[in-house]
PDB file of C-alpha atoms in Angstrom:
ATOM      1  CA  UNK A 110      35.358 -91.390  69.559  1.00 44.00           C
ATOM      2  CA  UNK A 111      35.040 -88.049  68.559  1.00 45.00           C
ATOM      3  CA  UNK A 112      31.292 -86.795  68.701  1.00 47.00           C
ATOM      4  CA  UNK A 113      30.495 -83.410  66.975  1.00 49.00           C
ATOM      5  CA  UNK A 114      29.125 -80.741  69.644  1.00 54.00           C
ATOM      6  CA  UNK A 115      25.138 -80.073  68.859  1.00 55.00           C
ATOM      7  CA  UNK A 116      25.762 -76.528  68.006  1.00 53.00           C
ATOM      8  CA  UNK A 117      28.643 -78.069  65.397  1.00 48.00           C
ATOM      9  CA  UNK A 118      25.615 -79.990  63.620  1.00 48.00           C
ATOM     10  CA  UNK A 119      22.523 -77.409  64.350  1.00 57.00           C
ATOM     11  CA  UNK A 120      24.774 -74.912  62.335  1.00 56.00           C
ATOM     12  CA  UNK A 121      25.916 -77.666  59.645  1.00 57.00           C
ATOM     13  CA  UNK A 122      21.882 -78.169  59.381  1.00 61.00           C
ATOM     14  CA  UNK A 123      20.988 -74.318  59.111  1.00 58.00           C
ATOM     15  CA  UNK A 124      24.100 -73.944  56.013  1.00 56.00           C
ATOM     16  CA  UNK A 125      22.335 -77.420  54.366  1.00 61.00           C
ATOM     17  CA  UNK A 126      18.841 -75.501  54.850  1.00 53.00           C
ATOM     18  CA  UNK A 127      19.923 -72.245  53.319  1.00 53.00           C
ATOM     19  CA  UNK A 128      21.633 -73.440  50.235  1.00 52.00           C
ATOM     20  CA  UNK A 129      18.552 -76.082  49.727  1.00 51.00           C
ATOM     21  CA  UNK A 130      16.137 -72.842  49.879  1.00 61.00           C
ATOM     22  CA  UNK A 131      18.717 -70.652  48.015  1.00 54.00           C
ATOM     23  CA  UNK A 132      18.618 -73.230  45.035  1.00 56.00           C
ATOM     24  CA  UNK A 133      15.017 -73.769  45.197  1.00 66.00           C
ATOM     25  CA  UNK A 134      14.412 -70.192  44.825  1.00 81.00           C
ATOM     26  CA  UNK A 135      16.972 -69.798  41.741  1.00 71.00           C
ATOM     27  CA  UNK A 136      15.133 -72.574  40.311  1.00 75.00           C
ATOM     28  CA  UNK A 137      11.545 -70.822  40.738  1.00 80.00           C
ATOM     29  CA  UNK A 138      12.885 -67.379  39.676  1.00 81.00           C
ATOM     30  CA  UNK A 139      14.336 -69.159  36.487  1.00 76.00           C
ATOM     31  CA  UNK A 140      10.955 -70.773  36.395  1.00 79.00           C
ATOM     32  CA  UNK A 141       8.972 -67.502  36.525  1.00 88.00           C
ATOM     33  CA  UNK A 142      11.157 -65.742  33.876  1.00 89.00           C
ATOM     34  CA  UNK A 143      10.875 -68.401  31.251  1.00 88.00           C
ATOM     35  CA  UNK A 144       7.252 -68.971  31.755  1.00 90.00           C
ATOM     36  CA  UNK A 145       6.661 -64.718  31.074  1.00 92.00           C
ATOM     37  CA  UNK A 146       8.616 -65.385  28.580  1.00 92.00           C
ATOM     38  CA  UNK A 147       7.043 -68.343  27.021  1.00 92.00           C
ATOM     39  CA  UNK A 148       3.403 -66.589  27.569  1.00 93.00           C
ATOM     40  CA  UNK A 149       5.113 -62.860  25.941  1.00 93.00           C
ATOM     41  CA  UNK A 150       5.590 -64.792  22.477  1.00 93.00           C
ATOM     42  CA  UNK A 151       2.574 -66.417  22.824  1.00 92.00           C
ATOM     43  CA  UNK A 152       0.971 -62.890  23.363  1.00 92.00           C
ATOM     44  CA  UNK A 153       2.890 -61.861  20.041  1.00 92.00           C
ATOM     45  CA  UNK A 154       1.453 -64.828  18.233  1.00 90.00           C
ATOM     46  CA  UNK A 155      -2.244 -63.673  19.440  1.00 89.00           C
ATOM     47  CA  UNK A 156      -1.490 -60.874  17.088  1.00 90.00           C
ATOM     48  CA  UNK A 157      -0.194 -62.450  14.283  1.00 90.00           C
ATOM     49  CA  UNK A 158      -2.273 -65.721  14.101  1.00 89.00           C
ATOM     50  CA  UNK A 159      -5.117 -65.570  16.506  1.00 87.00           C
ATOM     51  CA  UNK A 160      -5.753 -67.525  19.334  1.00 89.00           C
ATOM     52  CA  UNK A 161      -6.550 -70.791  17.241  1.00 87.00           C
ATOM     53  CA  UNK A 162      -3.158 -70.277  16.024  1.00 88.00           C
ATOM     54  CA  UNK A 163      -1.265 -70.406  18.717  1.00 90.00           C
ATOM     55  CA  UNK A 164       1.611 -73.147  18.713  1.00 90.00           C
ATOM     56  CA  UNK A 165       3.743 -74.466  21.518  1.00 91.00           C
ATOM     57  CA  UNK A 166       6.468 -75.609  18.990  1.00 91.00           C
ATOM     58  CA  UNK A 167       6.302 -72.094  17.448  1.00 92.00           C
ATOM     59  CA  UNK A 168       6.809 -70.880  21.018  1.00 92.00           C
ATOM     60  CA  UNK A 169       9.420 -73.118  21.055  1.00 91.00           C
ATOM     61  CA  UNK A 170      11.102 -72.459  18.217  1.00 91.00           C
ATOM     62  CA  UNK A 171      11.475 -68.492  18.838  1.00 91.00           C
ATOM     63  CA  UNK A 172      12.771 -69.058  22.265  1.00 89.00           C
ATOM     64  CA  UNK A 173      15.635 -71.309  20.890  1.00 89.00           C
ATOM     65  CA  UNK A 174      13.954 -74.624  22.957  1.00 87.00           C
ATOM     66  CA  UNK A 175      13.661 -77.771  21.939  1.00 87.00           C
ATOM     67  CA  UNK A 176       9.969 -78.288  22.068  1.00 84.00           C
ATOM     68  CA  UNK A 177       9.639 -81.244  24.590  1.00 86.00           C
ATOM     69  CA  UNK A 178      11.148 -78.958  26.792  1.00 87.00           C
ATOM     70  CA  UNK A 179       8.111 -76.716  26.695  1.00 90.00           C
ATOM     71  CA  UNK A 180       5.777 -79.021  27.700  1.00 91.00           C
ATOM     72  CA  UNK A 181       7.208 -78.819  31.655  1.00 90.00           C
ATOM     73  CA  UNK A 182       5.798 -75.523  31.395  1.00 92.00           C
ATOM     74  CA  UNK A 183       2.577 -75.812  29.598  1.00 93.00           C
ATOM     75  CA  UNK A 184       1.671 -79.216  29.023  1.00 93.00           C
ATOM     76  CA  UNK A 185      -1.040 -78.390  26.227  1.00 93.00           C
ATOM     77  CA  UNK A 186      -1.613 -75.415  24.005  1.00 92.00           C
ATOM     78  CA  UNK A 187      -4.856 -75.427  25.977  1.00 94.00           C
ATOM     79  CA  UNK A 188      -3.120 -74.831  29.703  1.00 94.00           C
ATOM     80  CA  UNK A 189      -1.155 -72.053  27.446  1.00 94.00           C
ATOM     81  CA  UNK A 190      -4.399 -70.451  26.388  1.00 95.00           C
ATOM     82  CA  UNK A 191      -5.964 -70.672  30.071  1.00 95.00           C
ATOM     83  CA  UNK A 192      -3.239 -68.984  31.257  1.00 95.00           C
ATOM     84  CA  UNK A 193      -3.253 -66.363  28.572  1.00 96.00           C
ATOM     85  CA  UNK A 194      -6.706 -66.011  28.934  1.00 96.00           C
ATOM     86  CA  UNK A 195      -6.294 -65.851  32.711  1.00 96.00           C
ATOM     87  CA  UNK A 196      -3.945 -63.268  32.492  1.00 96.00           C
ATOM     88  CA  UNK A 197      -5.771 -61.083  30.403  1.00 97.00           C
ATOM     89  CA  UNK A 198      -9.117 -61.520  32.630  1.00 97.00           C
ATOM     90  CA  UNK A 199      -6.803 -60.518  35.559  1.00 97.00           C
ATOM     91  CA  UNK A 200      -5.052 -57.247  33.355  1.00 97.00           C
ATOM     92  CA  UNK A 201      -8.682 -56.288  32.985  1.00 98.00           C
ATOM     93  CA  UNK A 202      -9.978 -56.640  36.110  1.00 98.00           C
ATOM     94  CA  UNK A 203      -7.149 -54.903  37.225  1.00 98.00           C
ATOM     95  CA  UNK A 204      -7.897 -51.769  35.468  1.00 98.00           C
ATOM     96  CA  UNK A 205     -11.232 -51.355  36.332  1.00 98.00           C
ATOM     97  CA  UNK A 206     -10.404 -51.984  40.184  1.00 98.00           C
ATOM     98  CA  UNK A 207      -7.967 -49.011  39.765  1.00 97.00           C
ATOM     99  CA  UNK A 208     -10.238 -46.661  37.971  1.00 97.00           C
ATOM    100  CA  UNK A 209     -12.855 -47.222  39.708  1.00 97.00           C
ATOM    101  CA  UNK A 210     -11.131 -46.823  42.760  1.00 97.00           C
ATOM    102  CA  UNK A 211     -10.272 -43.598  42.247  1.00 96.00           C
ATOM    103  CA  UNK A 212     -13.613 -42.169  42.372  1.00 96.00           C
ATOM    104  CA  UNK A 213     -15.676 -40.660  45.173  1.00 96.00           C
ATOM    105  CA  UNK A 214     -17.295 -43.503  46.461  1.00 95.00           C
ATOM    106  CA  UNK A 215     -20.815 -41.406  47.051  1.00 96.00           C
ATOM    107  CA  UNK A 216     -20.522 -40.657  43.259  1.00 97.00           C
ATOM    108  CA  UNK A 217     -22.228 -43.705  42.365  1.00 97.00           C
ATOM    109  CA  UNK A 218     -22.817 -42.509  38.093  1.00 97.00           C
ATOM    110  CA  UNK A 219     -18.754 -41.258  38.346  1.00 97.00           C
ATOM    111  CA  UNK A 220     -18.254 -44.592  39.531  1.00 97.00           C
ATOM    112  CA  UNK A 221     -20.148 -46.526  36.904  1.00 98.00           C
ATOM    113  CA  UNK A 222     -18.865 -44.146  34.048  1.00 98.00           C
ATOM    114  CA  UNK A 223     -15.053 -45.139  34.989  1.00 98.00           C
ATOM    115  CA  UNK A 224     -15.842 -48.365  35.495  1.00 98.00           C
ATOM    116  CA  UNK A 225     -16.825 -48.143  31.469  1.00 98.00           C
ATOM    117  CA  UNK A 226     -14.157 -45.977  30.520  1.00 98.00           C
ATOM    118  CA  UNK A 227     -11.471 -48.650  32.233  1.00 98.00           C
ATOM    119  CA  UNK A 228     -13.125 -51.639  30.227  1.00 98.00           C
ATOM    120  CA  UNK A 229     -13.131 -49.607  27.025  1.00 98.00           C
ATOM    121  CA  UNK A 230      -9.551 -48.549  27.349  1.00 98.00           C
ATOM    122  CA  UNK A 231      -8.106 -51.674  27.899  1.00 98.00           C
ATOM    123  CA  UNK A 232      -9.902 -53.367  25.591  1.00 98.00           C
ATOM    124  CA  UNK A 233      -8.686 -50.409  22.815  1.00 97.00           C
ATOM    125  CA  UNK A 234      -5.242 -50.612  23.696  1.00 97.00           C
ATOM    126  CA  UNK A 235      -5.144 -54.652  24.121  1.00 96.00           C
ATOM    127  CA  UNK A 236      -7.634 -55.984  21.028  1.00 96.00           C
ATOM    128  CA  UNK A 237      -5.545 -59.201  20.613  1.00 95.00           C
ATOM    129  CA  UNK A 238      -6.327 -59.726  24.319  1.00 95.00           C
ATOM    130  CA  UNK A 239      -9.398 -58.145  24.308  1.00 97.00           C
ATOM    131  CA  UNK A 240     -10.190 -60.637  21.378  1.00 95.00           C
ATOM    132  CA  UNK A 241      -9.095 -63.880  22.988  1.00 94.00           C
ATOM    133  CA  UNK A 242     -11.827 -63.495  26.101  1.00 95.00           C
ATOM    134  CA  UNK A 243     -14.770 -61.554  24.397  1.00 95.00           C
ATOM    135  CA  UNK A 244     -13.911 -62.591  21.021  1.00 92.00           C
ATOM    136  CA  UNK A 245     -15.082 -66.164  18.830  1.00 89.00           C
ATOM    137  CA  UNK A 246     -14.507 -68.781  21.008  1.00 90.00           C
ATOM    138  CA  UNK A 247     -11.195 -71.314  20.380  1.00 90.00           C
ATOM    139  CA  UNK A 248     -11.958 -74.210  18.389  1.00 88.00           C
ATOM    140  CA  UNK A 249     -11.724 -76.914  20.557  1.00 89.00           C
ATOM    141  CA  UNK A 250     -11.158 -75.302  23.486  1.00 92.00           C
ATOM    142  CA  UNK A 251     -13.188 -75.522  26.656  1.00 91.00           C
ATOM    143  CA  UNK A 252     -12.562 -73.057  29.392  1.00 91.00           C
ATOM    144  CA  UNK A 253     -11.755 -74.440  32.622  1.00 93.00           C
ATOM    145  CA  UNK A 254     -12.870 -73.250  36.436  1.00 94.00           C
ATOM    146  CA  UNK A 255      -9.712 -71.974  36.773  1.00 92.00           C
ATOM    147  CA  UNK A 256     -10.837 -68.934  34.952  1.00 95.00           C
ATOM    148  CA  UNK A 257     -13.786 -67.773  36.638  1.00 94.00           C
ATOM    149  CA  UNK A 258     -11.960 -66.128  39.886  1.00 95.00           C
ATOM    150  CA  UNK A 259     -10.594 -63.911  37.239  1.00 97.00           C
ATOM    151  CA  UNK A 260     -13.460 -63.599  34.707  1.00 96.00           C
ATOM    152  CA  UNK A 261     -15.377 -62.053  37.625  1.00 95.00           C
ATOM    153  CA  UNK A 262     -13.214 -59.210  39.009  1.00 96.00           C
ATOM    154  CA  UNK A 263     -14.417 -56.424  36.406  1.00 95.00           C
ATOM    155  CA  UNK A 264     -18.372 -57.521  37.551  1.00 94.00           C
ATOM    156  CA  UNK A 265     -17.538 -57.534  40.903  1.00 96.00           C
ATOM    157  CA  UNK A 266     -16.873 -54.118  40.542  1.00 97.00           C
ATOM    158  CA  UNK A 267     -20.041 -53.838  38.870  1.00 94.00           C
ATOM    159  CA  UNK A 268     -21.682 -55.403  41.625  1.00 95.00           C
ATOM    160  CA  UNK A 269     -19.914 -52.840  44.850  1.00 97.00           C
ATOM    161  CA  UNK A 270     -21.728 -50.275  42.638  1.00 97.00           C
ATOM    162  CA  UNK A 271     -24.820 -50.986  42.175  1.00 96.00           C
ATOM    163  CA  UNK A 272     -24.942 -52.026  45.880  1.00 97.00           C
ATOM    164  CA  UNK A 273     -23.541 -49.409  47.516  1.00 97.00           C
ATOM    165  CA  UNK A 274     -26.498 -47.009  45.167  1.00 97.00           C
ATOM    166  CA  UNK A 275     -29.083 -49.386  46.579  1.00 96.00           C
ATOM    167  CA  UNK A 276     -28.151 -49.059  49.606  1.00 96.00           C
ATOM    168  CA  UNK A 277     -27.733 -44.933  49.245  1.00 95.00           C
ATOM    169  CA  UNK A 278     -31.182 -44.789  47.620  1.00 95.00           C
ATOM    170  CA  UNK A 279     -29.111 -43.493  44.411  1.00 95.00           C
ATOM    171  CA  UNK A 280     -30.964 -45.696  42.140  1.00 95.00           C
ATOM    172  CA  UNK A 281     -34.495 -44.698  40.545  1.00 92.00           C
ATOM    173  CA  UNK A 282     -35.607 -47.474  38.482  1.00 85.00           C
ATOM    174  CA  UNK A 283     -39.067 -48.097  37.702  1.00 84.00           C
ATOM    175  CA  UNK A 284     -40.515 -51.459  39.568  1.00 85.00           C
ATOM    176  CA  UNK A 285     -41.227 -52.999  36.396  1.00 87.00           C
ATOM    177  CA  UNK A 286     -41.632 -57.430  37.621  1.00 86.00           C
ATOM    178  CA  UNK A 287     -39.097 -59.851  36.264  1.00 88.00           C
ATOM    179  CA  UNK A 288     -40.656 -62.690  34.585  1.00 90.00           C
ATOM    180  CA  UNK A 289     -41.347 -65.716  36.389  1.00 90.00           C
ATOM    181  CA  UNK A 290     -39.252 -67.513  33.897  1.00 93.00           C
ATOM    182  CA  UNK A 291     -35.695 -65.386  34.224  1.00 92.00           C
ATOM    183  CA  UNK A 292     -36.516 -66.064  38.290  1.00 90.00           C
ATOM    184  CA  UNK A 293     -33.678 -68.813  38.025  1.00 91.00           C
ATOM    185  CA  UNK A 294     -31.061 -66.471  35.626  1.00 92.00           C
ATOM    186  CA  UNK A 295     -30.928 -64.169  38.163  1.00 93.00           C
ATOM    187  CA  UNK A 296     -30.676 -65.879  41.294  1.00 89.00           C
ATOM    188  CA  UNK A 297     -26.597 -66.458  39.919  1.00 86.00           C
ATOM    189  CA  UNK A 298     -26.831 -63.156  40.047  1.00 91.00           C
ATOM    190  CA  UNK A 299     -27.877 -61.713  43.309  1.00 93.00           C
ATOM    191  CA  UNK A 300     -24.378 -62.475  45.384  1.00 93.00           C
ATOM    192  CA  UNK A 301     -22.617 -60.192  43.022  1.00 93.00           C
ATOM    193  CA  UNK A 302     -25.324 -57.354  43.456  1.00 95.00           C
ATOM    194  CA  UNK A 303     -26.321 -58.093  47.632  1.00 93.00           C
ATOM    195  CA  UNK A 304     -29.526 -56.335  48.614  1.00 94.00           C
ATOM    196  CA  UNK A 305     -30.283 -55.046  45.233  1.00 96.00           C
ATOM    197  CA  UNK A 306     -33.822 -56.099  43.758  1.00 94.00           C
ATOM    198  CA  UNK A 307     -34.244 -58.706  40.929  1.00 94.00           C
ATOM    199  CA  UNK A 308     -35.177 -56.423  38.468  1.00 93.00           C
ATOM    200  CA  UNK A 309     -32.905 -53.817  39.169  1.00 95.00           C
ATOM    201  CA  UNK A 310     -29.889 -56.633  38.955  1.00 95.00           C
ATOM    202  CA  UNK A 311     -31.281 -57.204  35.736  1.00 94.00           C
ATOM    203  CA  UNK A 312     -31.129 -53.801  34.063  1.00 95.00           C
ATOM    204  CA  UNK A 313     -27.353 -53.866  35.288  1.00 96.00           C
ATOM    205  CA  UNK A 314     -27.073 -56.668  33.526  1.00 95.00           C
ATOM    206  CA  UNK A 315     -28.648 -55.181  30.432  1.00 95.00           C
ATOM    207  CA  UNK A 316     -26.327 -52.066  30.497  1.00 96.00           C
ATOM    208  CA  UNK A 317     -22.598 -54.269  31.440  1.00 95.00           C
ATOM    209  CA  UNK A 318     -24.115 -55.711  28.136  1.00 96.00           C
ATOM    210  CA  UNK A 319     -24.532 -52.296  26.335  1.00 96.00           C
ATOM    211  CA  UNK A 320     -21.181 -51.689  27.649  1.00 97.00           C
ATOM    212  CA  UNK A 321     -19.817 -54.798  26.294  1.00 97.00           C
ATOM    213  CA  UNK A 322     -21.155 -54.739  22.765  1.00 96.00           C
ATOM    214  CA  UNK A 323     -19.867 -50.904  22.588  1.00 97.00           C
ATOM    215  CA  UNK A 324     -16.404 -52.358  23.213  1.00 98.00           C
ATOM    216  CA  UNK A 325     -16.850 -55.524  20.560  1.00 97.00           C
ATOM    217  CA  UNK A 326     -18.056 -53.237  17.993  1.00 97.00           C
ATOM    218  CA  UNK A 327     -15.241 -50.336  18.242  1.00 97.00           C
ATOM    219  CA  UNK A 328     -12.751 -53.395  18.520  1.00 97.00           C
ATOM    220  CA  UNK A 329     -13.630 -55.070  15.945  1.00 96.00           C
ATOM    221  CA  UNK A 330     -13.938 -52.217  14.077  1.00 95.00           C
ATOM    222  CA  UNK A 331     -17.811 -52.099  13.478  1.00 95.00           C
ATOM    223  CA  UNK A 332     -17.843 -48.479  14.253  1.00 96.00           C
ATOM    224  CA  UNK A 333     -15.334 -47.619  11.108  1.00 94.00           C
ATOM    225  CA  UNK A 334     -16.362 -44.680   8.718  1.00 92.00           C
ATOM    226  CA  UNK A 335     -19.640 -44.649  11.097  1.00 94.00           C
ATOM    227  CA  UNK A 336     -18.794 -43.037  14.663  1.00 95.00           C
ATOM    228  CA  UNK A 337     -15.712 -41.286  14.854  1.00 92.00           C
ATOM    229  CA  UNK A 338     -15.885 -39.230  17.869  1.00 95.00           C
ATOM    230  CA  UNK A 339     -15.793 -42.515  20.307  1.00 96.00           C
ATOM    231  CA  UNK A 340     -14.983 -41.549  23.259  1.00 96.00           C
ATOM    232  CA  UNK A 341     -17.463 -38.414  23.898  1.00 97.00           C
ATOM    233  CA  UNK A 342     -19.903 -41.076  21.699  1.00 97.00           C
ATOM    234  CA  UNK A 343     -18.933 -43.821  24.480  1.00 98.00           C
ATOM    235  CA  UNK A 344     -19.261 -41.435  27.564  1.00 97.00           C
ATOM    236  CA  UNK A 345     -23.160 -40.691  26.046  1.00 97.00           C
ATOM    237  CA  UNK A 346     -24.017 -43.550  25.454  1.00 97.00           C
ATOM    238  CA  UNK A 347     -23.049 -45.061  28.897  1.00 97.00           C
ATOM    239  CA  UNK A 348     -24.646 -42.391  30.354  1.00 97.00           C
ATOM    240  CA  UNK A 349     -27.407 -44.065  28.818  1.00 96.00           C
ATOM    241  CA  UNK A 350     -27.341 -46.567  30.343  1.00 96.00           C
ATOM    242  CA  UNK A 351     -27.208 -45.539  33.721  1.00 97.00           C
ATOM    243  CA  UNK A 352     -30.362 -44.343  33.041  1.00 95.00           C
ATOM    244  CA  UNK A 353     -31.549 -48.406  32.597  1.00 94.00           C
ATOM    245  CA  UNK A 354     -30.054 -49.052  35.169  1.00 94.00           C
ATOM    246  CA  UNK A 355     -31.813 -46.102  37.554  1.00 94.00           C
ATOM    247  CA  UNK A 356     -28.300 -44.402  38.544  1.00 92.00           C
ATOM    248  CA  UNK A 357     -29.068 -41.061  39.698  1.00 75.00           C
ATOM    249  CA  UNK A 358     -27.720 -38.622  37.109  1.00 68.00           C
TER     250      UNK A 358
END
């Protein structure tokens, strides 16, 4: 009887392991490209039909796929929108991390005012993005907990601020009592803004606000034929409010 030596089938093992992991990884780079590719058009279509337009057969269609064939990637147009919306809540994030970054970190106001500037930019030079996340909300659609991890990076930054000024006695804001009824709005908000007081975390939420309905109006073109210096505008009027807020300026 002839047996095969143990090295003879340990090295007929390792060949049957490598060409399994070889062709799994073909298959998940194949994977990868057609899903960027799938969530590209669907970018596209953001600009073209809006969010509450977007169609997985349409999708389907451009790329040349039959449309059942979609559905292994996105099952729904609504796992297609999370992960647009994912994706652009990530993009975001992502630029105001770098920005920000790039500050002094004992420049607390320099650090706030790029942290505006990186939300303003992006959301100038992606509105259809921009639009899907801070825009009308998707008929239909309901958001699911898979988008908060993402949602939260551009606060987060937000929150490193405003403790790290606390903390270097860079904020001067007058000690003016939160109401006893906002005492349970806030409390979601003290592990994004450690050691900061109640009512300071709340006139940082006041000015992200400020900052945010700057952005909505100049993308949704609200400031047209009205403000036409923006950015120098934008830069003031942030400045403004790191003065709610207490920043040092």
């Amino acid at each position: 009887m002839f047996v095969k030596s143990s090295a003879l089938v340990s090295s007929h093992r390792s060949a049957n392991l490598l060409c399994m992991t070889a062709s799994r990884t073909a298959r998940e780079r194949v994977r990868a490209e057609l899903t960027k590719e799938i969530t590209d058009i669907a970018r596209r279509q953001l600009a073209t039909d809006g969010a509450g337009g977007l169609s997985l057969r349409a999708v389907a269609r451009e790329m040349g796929m039959v449309s059942s064939a979609i559905y292994r990637y996105f099952p729904s147009r609504d796992d297609l929108l999370t992960a647009l919306i994912i994706d652009s809540y990530n993009a975001l994030g992502a630029a105001v991390e770098h920005t920000e970054a790039t500050t002094p970190r004992e420049d607390h106001l320099g650090r706030w005012l790029a942290a505006c500037h990186a939300v303003r930019d992006w959301g100038v030079a992606h509105p259809h993005e921009y639009a899907l996340i801070y825009g009308s909300p998707v008929p239909g659609y309901q958001a699911p907990q898979d988008t908060i991890e993402a949602r939260l990076r551009d606060v987060a930054v937000l929150g490193r601020i405003m403790s790290d000024a606390w903390r270097a006695g860079a904020v001067r804001a007058a000690e003016d009592p939160l109401p006893a009824e906002l005492e349970a709005d806030v409390a979601g908000l003290r592990e994004l803004m450690p050691g900061v007081p109640d009512h300071v975390i709340w006139r940082a939420l006041t000015a992200w606000t400020a900052l945010y309905g700057w952005v909505n109006f100049e993308v949704f073109g609200q400031f047209n034929n009205t403000i036409e210096n923006r950015r120098d505008a934008f830069t003031h009027s942030m400045r403004l409010a790191a003065g709610t807020i207490g920043l040092a300026q």
